[in-house]
Amino acid sequence: EVQLVESGGGLVQPGRSLKLSCAASGFTFSNYYMAWVRQAPKKGLEWVATISTSGSRTYYPDSVKGRFTISRDNAKSSLYLQMNSLKSEDTATYYCASGRDFDYWGQGVMVTVSS
Amino acid sequence: DVVMTQTPVSLPVSLGGQASISCRSSQSLVHSNGNTYLHWYLQKPGQSPQLLIYRVSNRFSGVPDRFSGSGSGTDFTLKISRVEPEDLGDYYCLQSTHFPDTFGAGTKLELK
């Protein structure tokens, strides 16, 4: 059974940093692109970052480029999202998702950016 | 960036009835490799999104055949026949042909 389990969320002040993790199991993690998607409260879905199978290529929308960094550890079947210079508009539930089809999703982790 | 225009915003349906959701993209979603990366998701209340249809018309594992996807180029449709209570929620289309990946704004499927 495929499982994606996010962790690392919480309350953080504007301008500070936070690192999210996603532990994957039930599939060959190293064979799949991986992504982060977020959803602000009562809003729609927004793609945040994607990483290639080896980690050599990463992709971001302009809204987070230069502030967020996606990475992975294939030996640990883990995905990460380092979020720096956080803003109030980054407040959202963050999901990790597998593949370019986003076929499996984690349960999500809440990040609240507030003073 | 590719803009995904999803309609309608809200779709009242009767149980047992049919529903149709449209997604139009601002440019062709045909990738240079020939694939079209247009997908459909359902987010039930309080849950994570779940994949229903990938690459226009392929039902994901375990998805009932009441769900079907069609379209090409810039115009895509999700159809749900014989709507059941567990089908209610928010539906999203996603294009992952062109970075940045972009979602439609969502369609709330609710009881009439």
PDB file of C-alpha atoms in Angstrom:
ATOM      1  CA  GLU A   1       0.000   0.000   0.000  1.00  0.00           C
ATOM      2  CA  VAL A   2       1.340   3.406  -0.988  1.00  0.00           C
ATOM      3  CA  GLN A   3       1.733   5.815   1.919  1.00  0.00           C
ATOM      4  CA  LEU A   4       2.924   9.396   2.016  1.00  0.00           C
ATOM      5  CA  VAL A   5       3.199  10.901   5.489  1.00  0.00           C
ATOM      6  CA  GLU A   6       4.035  14.578   5.923  1.00  0.00           C
ATOM      7  CA  SER A   7       5.470  16.108   9.072  1.00  0.00           C
ATOM      8  CA  GLY A   8       7.129  19.279  10.311  1.00  0.00           C
ATOM      9  CA  GLY A   9       4.276  21.754  10.132  1.00  0.00           C
ATOM     10  CA  GLY A  10       3.326  24.259  12.792  1.00  0.00           C
ATOM     11  CA  LEU A  11       3.085  27.915  13.740  1.00  0.00           C
ATOM     12  CA  VAL A  12       5.967  30.124  12.630  1.00  0.00           C
ATOM     13  CA  GLN A  13       6.564  33.863  12.626  1.00  0.00           C
ATOM     14  CA  PRO A  14       6.842  35.824   9.373  1.00  0.00           C
ATOM     15  CA  GLY A  15      10.379  35.834   8.037  1.00  0.00           C
ATOM     16  CA  ARG A  16      11.326  32.602   9.772  1.00  0.00           C
ATOM     17  CA  SER A  17      12.013  29.171   8.311  1.00  0.00           C
ATOM     18  CA  LEU A  18      10.423  25.745   8.467  1.00  0.00           C
ATOM     19  CA  LYS A  19      11.290  22.374   6.934  1.00  0.00           C
ATOM     20  CA  LEU A  20       8.642  19.867   5.931  1.00  0.00           C
ATOM     21  CA  SER A  21       9.273  16.166   5.442  1.00  0.00           C
ATOM     22  CA  CYS A  22       7.362  13.470   3.575  1.00  0.00           C
ATOM     23  CA  ALA A  23       8.060   9.803   4.290  1.00  0.00           C
ATOM     24  CA  ALA A  24       7.144   7.508   1.407  1.00  0.00           C
ATOM     25  CA  SER A  25       6.491   3.780   1.422  1.00  0.00           C
ATOM     26  CA  GLY A  26       4.819   1.127  -0.697  1.00  0.00           C
ATOM     27  CA  PHE A  27       6.451   2.075  -3.996  1.00  0.00           C
ATOM     28  CA  THR A  28       9.910   2.517  -5.483  1.00  0.00           C
ATOM     29  CA  PHE A  29      10.432   6.114  -4.420  1.00  0.00           C
ATOM     30  CA  SER A  30      13.551   6.676  -6.513  1.00  0.00           C
ATOM     31  CA  ASN A  31      11.622   5.993  -9.729  1.00  0.00           C
ATOM     32  CA  TYR A  32       9.145   8.846  -9.265  1.00  0.00           C
ATOM     33  CA  TYR A  33       9.176  12.580  -9.598  1.00  0.00           C
ATOM     34  CA  MET A  34       7.750  14.068  -6.406  1.00  0.00           C
ATOM     35  CA  ALA A  35       5.916  17.297  -5.691  1.00  0.00           C
ATOM     36  CA  TRP A  36       4.535  19.583  -3.034  1.00  0.00           C
ATOM     37  CA  VAL A  37       1.088  21.151  -3.375  1.00  0.00           C
ATOM     38  CA  ARG A  38      -0.556  23.549  -0.932  1.00  0.00           C
ATOM     39  CA  GLN A  39      -4.064  24.671  -0.119  1.00  0.00           C
ATOM     40  CA  ALA A  40      -4.745  27.878   1.759  1.00  0.00           C
ATOM     41  CA  PRO A  41      -7.766  27.753   4.107  1.00  0.00           C
ATOM     42  CA  LYS A  42     -11.001  27.507   2.119  1.00  0.00           C
ATOM     43  CA  LYS A  43      -9.085  27.964  -1.147  1.00  0.00           C
ATOM     44  CA  GLY A  44      -8.070  25.837  -4.115  1.00  0.00           C
ATOM     45  CA  LEU A  45      -4.943  23.841  -4.815  1.00  0.00           C
ATOM     46  CA  GLU A  46      -1.612  25.455  -5.717  1.00  0.00           C
ATOM     47  CA  TRP A  47       1.448  23.627  -6.993  1.00  0.00           C
ATOM     48  CA  VAL A  48       4.553  24.543  -4.966  1.00  0.00           C
ATOM     49  CA  ALA A  49       7.510  22.484  -6.209  1.00  0.00           C
ATOM     50  CA  THR A  50       8.568  19.400  -8.162  1.00  0.00           C
ATOM     51  CA  ILE A  51      11.799  17.398  -8.103  1.00  0.00           C
ATOM     52  CA  SER A  52      13.128  14.874 -10.593  1.00  0.00           C
ATOM     53  CA  THR A  53      13.915  11.271  -9.703  1.00  0.00           C
ATOM     54  CA  SER A  54      17.599  11.910  -9.025  1.00  0.00           C
ATOM     55  CA  GLY A  55      17.040  15.328  -7.523  1.00  0.00           C
ATOM     56  CA  SER A  56      19.109  17.031 -10.192  1.00  0.00           C
ATOM     57  CA  ARG A  57      16.183  19.086 -11.515  1.00  0.00           C
ATOM     58  CA  THR A  58      13.794  21.197  -9.480  1.00  0.00           C
ATOM     59  CA  TYR A  59      10.886  23.386 -10.504  1.00  0.00           C
ATOM     60  CA  TYR A  60       9.003  26.165  -8.692  1.00  0.00           C
ATOM     61  CA  PRO A  61       6.304  28.739  -9.386  1.00  0.00           C
ATOM     62  CA  ASP A  62       7.302  32.394  -9.077  1.00  0.00           C
ATOM     63  CA  SER A  63       5.380  32.676  -5.789  1.00  0.00           C
ATOM     64  CA  VAL A  64       7.972  30.584  -3.919  1.00  0.00           C
ATOM     65  CA  LYS A  65      11.052  30.662  -6.166  1.00  0.00           C
ATOM     66  CA  GLY A  66      14.123  31.747  -4.228  1.00  0.00           C
ATOM     67  CA  ARG A  67      12.457  31.086  -0.873  1.00  0.00           C
ATOM     68  CA  PHE A  68      11.530  27.393  -0.993  1.00  0.00           C
ATOM     69  CA  THR A  69      13.825  24.454  -1.781  1.00  0.00           C
ATOM     70  CA  ILE A  70      12.627  20.961  -2.576  1.00  0.00           C
ATOM     71  CA  SER A  71      15.006  18.039  -2.011  1.00  0.00           C
ATOM     72  CA  ARG A  72      14.920  14.299  -1.626  1.00  0.00           C
ATOM     73  CA  ASP A  73      16.851  11.419  -0.092  1.00  0.00           C
ATOM     74  CA  ASN A  74      16.205   8.315  -2.167  1.00  0.00           C
ATOM     75  CA  ALA A  75      18.032   6.097   0.330  1.00  0.00           C
ATOM     76  CA  LYS A  76      15.515   7.147   2.976  1.00  0.00           C
ATOM     77  CA  SER A  77      12.508   7.386   0.624  1.00  0.00           C
ATOM     78  CA  SER A  78      11.979  10.892   1.881  1.00  0.00           C
ATOM     79  CA  LEU A  79      11.015  14.223   0.360  1.00  0.00           C
ATOM     80  CA  TYR A  80      11.656  17.612   1.913  1.00  0.00           C
ATOM     81  CA  LEU A  81      10.574  21.219   1.538  1.00  0.00           C
ATOM     82  CA  GLN A  82      12.759  23.896   3.094  1.00  0.00           C
ATOM     83  CA  MET A  83      10.738  27.073   3.430  1.00  0.00           C
ATOM     84  CA  ASN A  84      12.587  30.320   4.171  1.00  0.00           C
ATOM     85  CA  SER A  85      11.449  33.938   4.525  1.00  0.00           C
ATOM     86  CA  LEU A  86       7.926  32.761   5.225  1.00  0.00           C
ATOM     87  CA  LYS A  87       5.029  35.123   4.610  1.00  0.00           C
ATOM     88  CA  SER A  88       1.462  35.147   5.894  1.00  0.00           C
ATOM     89  CA  GLU A  89       0.290  34.104   2.420  1.00  0.00           C
ATOM     90  CA  ASP A  90       2.242  30.849   2.798  1.00  0.00           C
ATOM     91  CA  THR A  91      -0.289  29.755   5.423  1.00  0.00           C
ATOM     92  CA  ALA A  92      -1.784  26.544   4.056  1.00  0.00           C
ATOM     93  CA  THR A  93      -2.022  22.799   4.282  1.00  0.00           C
ATOM     94  CA  TYR A  94       0.950  21.317   2.434  1.00  0.00           C
ATOM     95  CA  TYR A  95       0.633  17.981   0.651  1.00  0.00           C
ATOM     96  CA  CYS A  96       3.307  15.827  -0.905  1.00  0.00           C
ATOM     97  CA  ALA A  97       2.276  13.965  -4.044  1.00  0.00           C
ATOM     98  CA  SER A  98       3.920  11.331  -6.211  1.00  0.00           C
ATOM     99  CA  GLY A  99       4.666  11.296  -9.918  1.00  0.00           C
ATOM    100  CA  ARG A 100       3.923  13.774 -12.688  1.00  0.00           C
ATOM    101  CA  ASP A 101       0.309  12.618 -12.533  1.00  0.00           C
ATOM    102  CA  PHE A 102       0.156  13.390  -8.779  1.00  0.00           C
ATOM    103  CA  ASP A 103      -1.292   9.918  -8.317  1.00  0.00           C
ATOM    104  CA  TYR A 104      -0.908   9.537  -4.549  1.00  0.00           C
ATOM    105  CA  TRP A 105      -1.194  12.278  -1.916  1.00  0.00           C
ATOM    106  CA  GLY A 106      -0.307  12.474   1.736  1.00  0.00           C
ATOM    107  CA  GLN A 107      -2.748  13.537   4.442  1.00  0.00           C
ATOM    108  CA  GLY A 108      -1.268  17.026   4.531  1.00  0.00           C
ATOM    109  CA  VAL A 109       0.427  19.141   7.185  1.00  0.00           C
ATOM    110  CA  MET A 110      -0.682  22.584   8.319  1.00  0.00           C
ATOM    111  CA  VAL A 111       1.685  25.557   8.227  1.00  0.00           C
ATOM    112  CA  THR A 112       0.551  28.778   9.860  1.00  0.00           C
ATOM    113  CA  VAL A 113       2.643  31.911   9.392  1.00  0.00           C
ATOM    114  CA  SER A 114       1.630  34.506  11.939  1.00  0.00           C
ATOM    115  CA  SER A 115       3.135  36.770  14.553  1.00  0.00           C
TER     116      SER A 115
ATOM    117  CA  ASP B   1       1.777  30.322 -17.431  1.00  0.00           C
ATOM    118  CA  VAL B   2      -1.057  28.065 -18.584  1.00  0.00           C
ATOM    119  CA  VAL B   3      -4.398  29.262 -17.246  1.00  0.00           C
ATOM    120  CA  MET B   4      -6.936  26.527 -16.519  1.00  0.00           C
ATOM    121  CA  THR B   5     -10.522  27.761 -16.745  1.00  0.00           C
ATOM    122  CA  GLN B   6     -12.765  25.301 -14.916  1.00  0.00           C
ATOM    123  CA  THR B   7     -16.567  25.500 -15.081  1.00  0.00           C
ATOM    124  CA  PRO B   8     -18.993  25.522 -13.422  1.00  0.00           C
ATOM    125  CA  VAL B   9     -17.950  26.758  -9.982  1.00  0.00           C
ATOM    126  CA  SER B  10     -20.886  24.962  -8.380  1.00  0.00           C
ATOM    127  CA  LEU B  11     -22.832  22.010  -9.776  1.00  0.00           C
ATOM    128  CA  PRO B  12     -26.047  20.914  -8.046  1.00  0.00           C
ATOM    129  CA  VAL B  13     -26.954  17.337  -8.928  1.00  0.00           C
ATOM    130  CA  SER B  14     -29.513  14.732  -7.970  1.00  0.00           C
ATOM    131  CA  LEU B  15     -28.407  11.315  -6.774  1.00  0.00           C
ATOM    132  CA  GLY B  16     -28.471   8.987  -9.743  1.00  0.00           C
ATOM    133  CA  GLY B  17     -28.100  11.873 -12.144  1.00  0.00           C
ATOM    134  CA  GLN B  18     -25.253  12.952 -14.390  1.00  0.00           C
ATOM    135  CA  ALA B  19     -22.664  15.708 -13.984  1.00  0.00           C
ATOM    136  CA  SER B  20     -20.250  17.290 -16.412  1.00  0.00           C
ATOM    137  CA  ILE B  21     -17.279  19.539 -15.585  1.00  0.00           C
ATOM    138  CA  SER B  22     -15.216  21.426 -18.126  1.00  0.00           C
ATOM    139  CA  CYS B  23     -11.607  22.542 -18.090  1.00  0.00           C
ATOM    140  CA  ARG B  24     -10.156  24.736 -20.807  1.00  0.00           C
ATOM    141  CA  SER B  25      -6.480  25.605 -21.024  1.00  0.00           C
ATOM    142  CA  SER B  26      -4.972  28.790 -22.413  1.00  0.00           C
ATOM    143  CA  GLN B  27      -2.620  26.748 -24.598  1.00  0.00           C
ATOM    144  CA  SER B  28      -2.374  23.220 -25.915  1.00  0.00           C
ATOM    145  CA  LEU B  29      -1.568  20.584 -23.307  1.00  0.00           C
ATOM    146  CA  VAL B  30       0.074  18.199 -25.761  1.00  0.00           C
ATOM    147  CA  HIS B  31       3.621  17.588 -24.531  1.00  0.00           C
ATOM    148  CA  SER B  32       6.551  17.262 -26.922  1.00  0.00           C
ATOM    149  CA  ASN B  33       6.550  13.560 -26.063  1.00  0.00           C
ATOM    150  CA  GLY B  34       3.009  13.222 -27.405  1.00  0.00           C
ATOM    151  CA  ASN B  35       1.302  12.789 -24.022  1.00  0.00           C
ATOM    152  CA  THR B  36      -1.320  15.158 -22.676  1.00  0.00           C
ATOM    153  CA  TYR B  37      -0.879  15.703 -18.949  1.00  0.00           C
ATOM    154  CA  LEU B  38      -4.404  16.701 -17.939  1.00  0.00           C
ATOM    155  CA  HIS B  39      -5.710  15.077 -14.776  1.00  0.00           C
ATOM    156  CA  TRP B  40      -8.809  15.190 -12.583  1.00  0.00           C
ATOM    157  CA  TYR B  41      -9.004  14.995  -8.785  1.00  0.00           C
ATOM    158  CA  LEU B  42     -11.751  14.786  -6.201  1.00  0.00           C
ATOM    159  CA  GLN B  43     -11.312  16.273  -2.753  1.00  0.00           C
ATOM    160  CA  LYS B  44     -13.958  15.035  -0.354  1.00  0.00           C
ATOM    161  CA  PRO B  45     -14.697  17.184   2.711  1.00  0.00           C
ATOM    162  CA  GLY B  46     -11.846  17.014   5.208  1.00  0.00           C
ATOM    163  CA  GLN B  47      -9.727  14.742   2.994  1.00  0.00           C
ATOM    164  CA  SER B  48      -6.724  14.990   0.692  1.00  0.00           C
ATOM    165  CA  PRO B  49      -7.287  15.176  -3.040  1.00  0.00           C
ATOM    166  CA  GLN B  50      -7.467  11.821  -4.806  1.00  0.00           C
ATOM    167  CA  LEU B  51      -6.662  11.092  -8.429  1.00  0.00           C
ATOM    168  CA  LEU B  52      -9.628  10.059 -10.548  1.00  0.00           C
ATOM    169  CA  ILE B  53      -8.494  10.410 -14.154  1.00  0.00           C
ATOM    170  CA  TYR B  54      -4.937  10.812 -15.439  1.00  0.00           C
ATOM    171  CA  ARG B  55      -3.753  11.929 -18.854  1.00  0.00           C
ATOM    172  CA  VAL B  56      -7.198  12.919 -20.090  1.00  0.00           C
ATOM    173  CA  SER B  57      -9.059   9.626 -20.067  1.00  0.00           C
ATOM    174  CA  ASN B  58      -7.366   6.963 -17.931  1.00  0.00           C
ATOM    175  CA  ARG B  59      -9.204   5.924 -14.802  1.00  0.00           C
ATOM    176  CA  PHE B  60      -6.913   5.519 -11.806  1.00  0.00           C
ATOM    177  CA  SER B  61      -6.832   2.283  -9.832  1.00  0.00           C
ATOM    178  CA  GLY B  62     -10.110   1.651  -8.019  1.00  0.00           C
ATOM    179  CA  VAL B  63     -12.021   4.492  -9.667  1.00  0.00           C
ATOM    180  CA  PRO B  64     -15.523   3.381 -10.737  1.00  0.00           C
ATOM    181  CA  ASP B  65     -16.385   3.409 -14.426  1.00  0.00           C
ATOM    182  CA  ARG B  66     -19.053   6.030 -13.646  1.00  0.00           C
ATOM    183  CA  PHE B  67     -16.196   8.498 -14.038  1.00  0.00           C
ATOM    184  CA  SER B  68     -14.934   9.263 -17.516  1.00  0.00           C
ATOM    185  CA  GLY B  69     -12.602  11.853 -18.990  1.00  0.00           C
ATOM    186  CA  SER B  70     -12.361  13.117 -22.524  1.00  0.00           C
ATOM    187  CA  GLY B  71     -10.953  15.940 -24.612  1.00  0.00           C
ATOM    188  CA  SER B  72      -7.881  17.032 -26.462  1.00  0.00           C
ATOM    189  CA  GLY B  73      -5.688  20.048 -27.051  1.00  0.00           C
ATOM    190  CA  THR B  74      -7.222  22.759 -24.870  1.00  0.00           C
ATOM    191  CA  ASP B  75     -10.704  21.460 -24.096  1.00  0.00           C
ATOM    192  CA  PHE B  76     -11.368  18.707 -21.549  1.00  0.00           C
ATOM    193  CA  THR B  77     -14.392  17.240 -19.775  1.00  0.00           C
ATOM    194  CA  LEU B  78     -15.023  15.058 -16.742  1.00  0.00           C
ATOM    195  CA  LYS B  79     -18.348  13.213 -16.733  1.00  0.00           C
ATOM    196  CA  ILE B  80     -19.889  11.480 -13.758  1.00  0.00           C
ATOM    197  CA  SER B  81     -22.852   9.256 -14.390  1.00  0.00           C
ATOM    198  CA  ARG B  82     -25.237   7.838 -11.785  1.00  0.00           C
ATOM    199  CA  VAL B  83     -23.961  10.218  -9.089  1.00  0.00           C
ATOM    200  CA  GLU B  84     -23.627   8.618  -5.657  1.00  0.00           C
ATOM    201  CA  PRO B  85     -23.306  10.319  -2.246  1.00  0.00           C
ATOM    202  CA  GLU B  86     -19.562   9.560  -2.082  1.00  0.00           C
ATOM    203  CA  ASP B  87     -19.024  11.558  -5.292  1.00  0.00           C
ATOM    204  CA  LEU B  88     -19.847  14.853  -3.580  1.00  0.00           C
ATOM    205  CA  GLY B  89     -16.983  17.267  -2.982  1.00  0.00           C
ATOM    206  CA  ASP B  90     -14.608  19.547  -4.842  1.00  0.00           C
ATOM    207  CA  TYR B  91     -13.270  18.562  -8.256  1.00  0.00           C
ATOM    208  CA  TYR B  92     -10.070  19.992  -9.717  1.00  0.00           C
ATOM    209  CA  CYS B  93      -8.339  19.657 -13.049  1.00  0.00           C
ATOM    210  CA  LEU B  94      -4.560  19.916 -13.259  1.00  0.00           C
ATOM    211  CA  GLN B  95      -2.219  20.396 -16.180  1.00  0.00           C
ATOM    212  CA  SER B  96       1.350  19.120 -15.704  1.00  0.00           C
ATOM    213  CA  THR B  97       2.452  19.438 -19.318  1.00  0.00           C
ATOM    214  CA  HIS B  98       4.013  22.881 -18.894  1.00  0.00           C
ATOM    215  CA  PHE B  99       5.783  24.210 -15.817  1.00  0.00           C
ATOM    216  CA  PRO B 100       4.456  25.806 -13.697  1.00  0.00           C
ATOM    217  CA  ASP B 101       1.849  23.127 -13.147  1.00  0.00           C
ATOM    218  CA  THR B 102      -1.539  24.773 -12.786  1.00  0.00           C
ATOM    219  CA  PHE B 103      -4.865  23.717 -11.287  1.00  0.00           C
ATOM    220  CA  GLY B 104      -8.345  24.771 -12.215  1.00  0.00           C
ATOM    221  CA  ALA B 105     -10.170  26.785  -9.555  1.00  0.00           C
ATOM    222  CA  GLY B 106     -12.397  23.869  -8.649  1.00  0.00           C
ATOM    223  CA  THR B 107     -16.016  22.757  -8.990  1.00  0.00           C
ATOM    224  CA  LYS B 108     -18.162  21.971  -5.969  1.00  0.00           C
ATOM    225  CA  LEU B 109     -20.454  19.022  -6.696  1.00  0.00           C
ATOM    226  CA  GLU B 110     -23.385  19.229  -4.294  1.00  0.00           C
ATOM    227  CA  LEU B 111     -26.880  17.887  -3.905  1.00  0.00           C
ATOM    228  CA  LYS B 112     -29.678  19.731  -5.592  1.00  0.00           C
TER     229      LYS B 112
END
